[in-house]
XYZ file of C-alpha atoms in Angstrom:
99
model
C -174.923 -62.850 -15.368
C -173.037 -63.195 -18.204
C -172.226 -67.119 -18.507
C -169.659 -69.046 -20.480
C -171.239 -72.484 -21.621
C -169.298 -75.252 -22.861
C -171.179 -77.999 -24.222
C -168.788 -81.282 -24.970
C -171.028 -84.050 -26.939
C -170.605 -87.640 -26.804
C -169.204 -89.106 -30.802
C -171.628 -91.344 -30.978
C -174.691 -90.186 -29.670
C -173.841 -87.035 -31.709
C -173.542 -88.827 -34.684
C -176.598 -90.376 -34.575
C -178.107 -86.889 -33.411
C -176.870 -85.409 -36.708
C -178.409 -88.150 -38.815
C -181.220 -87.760 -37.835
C -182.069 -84.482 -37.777
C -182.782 -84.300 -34.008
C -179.119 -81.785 -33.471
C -180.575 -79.474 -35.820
C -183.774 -79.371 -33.907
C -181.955 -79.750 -30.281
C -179.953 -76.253 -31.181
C -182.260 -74.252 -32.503
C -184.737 -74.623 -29.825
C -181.799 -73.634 -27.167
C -180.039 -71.276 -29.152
C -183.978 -69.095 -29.785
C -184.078 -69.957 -25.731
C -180.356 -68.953 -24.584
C -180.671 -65.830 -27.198
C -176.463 -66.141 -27.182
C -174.199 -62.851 -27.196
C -171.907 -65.231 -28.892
C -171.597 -69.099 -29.900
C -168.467 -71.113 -31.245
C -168.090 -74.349 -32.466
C -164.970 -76.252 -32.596
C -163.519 -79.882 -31.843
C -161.514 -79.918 -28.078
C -160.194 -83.355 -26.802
C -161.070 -85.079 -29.548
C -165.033 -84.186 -29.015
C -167.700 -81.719 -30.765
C -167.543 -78.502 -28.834
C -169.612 -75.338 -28.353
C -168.645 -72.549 -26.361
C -171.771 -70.013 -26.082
C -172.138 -67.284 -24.345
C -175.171 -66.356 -22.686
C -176.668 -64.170 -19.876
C -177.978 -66.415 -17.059
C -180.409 -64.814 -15.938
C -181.195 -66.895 -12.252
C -180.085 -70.553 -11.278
C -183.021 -72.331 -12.180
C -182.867 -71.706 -15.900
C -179.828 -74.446 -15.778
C -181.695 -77.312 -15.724
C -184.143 -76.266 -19.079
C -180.395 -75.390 -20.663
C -178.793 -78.163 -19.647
C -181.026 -81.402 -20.037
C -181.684 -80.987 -24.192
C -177.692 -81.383 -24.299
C -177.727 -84.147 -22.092
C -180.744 -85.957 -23.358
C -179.690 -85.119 -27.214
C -176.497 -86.013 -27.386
C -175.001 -87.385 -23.411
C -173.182 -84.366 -23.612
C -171.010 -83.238 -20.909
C -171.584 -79.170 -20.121
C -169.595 -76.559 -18.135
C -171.419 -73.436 -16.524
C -168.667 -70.307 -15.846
C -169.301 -66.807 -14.810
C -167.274 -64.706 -17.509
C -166.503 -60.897 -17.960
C -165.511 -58.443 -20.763
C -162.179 -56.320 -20.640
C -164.171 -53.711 -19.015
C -165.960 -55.840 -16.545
C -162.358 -56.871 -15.804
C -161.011 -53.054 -15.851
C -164.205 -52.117 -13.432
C -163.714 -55.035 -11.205
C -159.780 -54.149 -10.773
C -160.414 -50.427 -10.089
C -162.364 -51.371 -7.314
C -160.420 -53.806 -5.927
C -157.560 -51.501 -5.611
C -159.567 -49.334 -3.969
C -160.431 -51.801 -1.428
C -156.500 -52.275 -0.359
């Protein structure tokens, strides 16, 4: 399932994270793991921010994705099904049909 990440990290802990070299290591190990269709990096509420999108293959990868972000940096992380304009356009065509 096509899954919507959003991975909030703590200032400090990510500062010291980035010092030290452990981020670096911390991202590439989930980014060869999560093998992203796309990842984005910004600053929301005043916090480091990545938004990655992934396909989630069953439930019980969560935990392996989400405990280097927690561990690495106490980040705070958001899981969200999400869908392309035409999963969108499929899902509306047959929901009309349903009605």
């Amino acid at each position: 399932m096509r899954t919507l990440l959003k991975v909030q990290m703590d200032v400090e802990a990510a500062n010291r994270a980035i010092k030290d070299g452990s981020w670096a290591r911390t991202m590439e190990r989930v980014m060869q793991e999560l093998q992203p269709e796309a990842a984005y990096f910004t600053a929301l509420d005043g916090k480091r921010t990545g938004l990655i999108v992934f396909d989630l293959k069953e439930p019980s990868q969560i935990p392996s994705i989400a405990e280097p972000f927690f561990m690495a940096v106490n980040a705070s992380i958001e899981l969200a099904p999400v869908m392309t304009l035409e999963d969108v356009q499929s899902g509306l065509e047959r929901a009309a049909e349903a009605f």
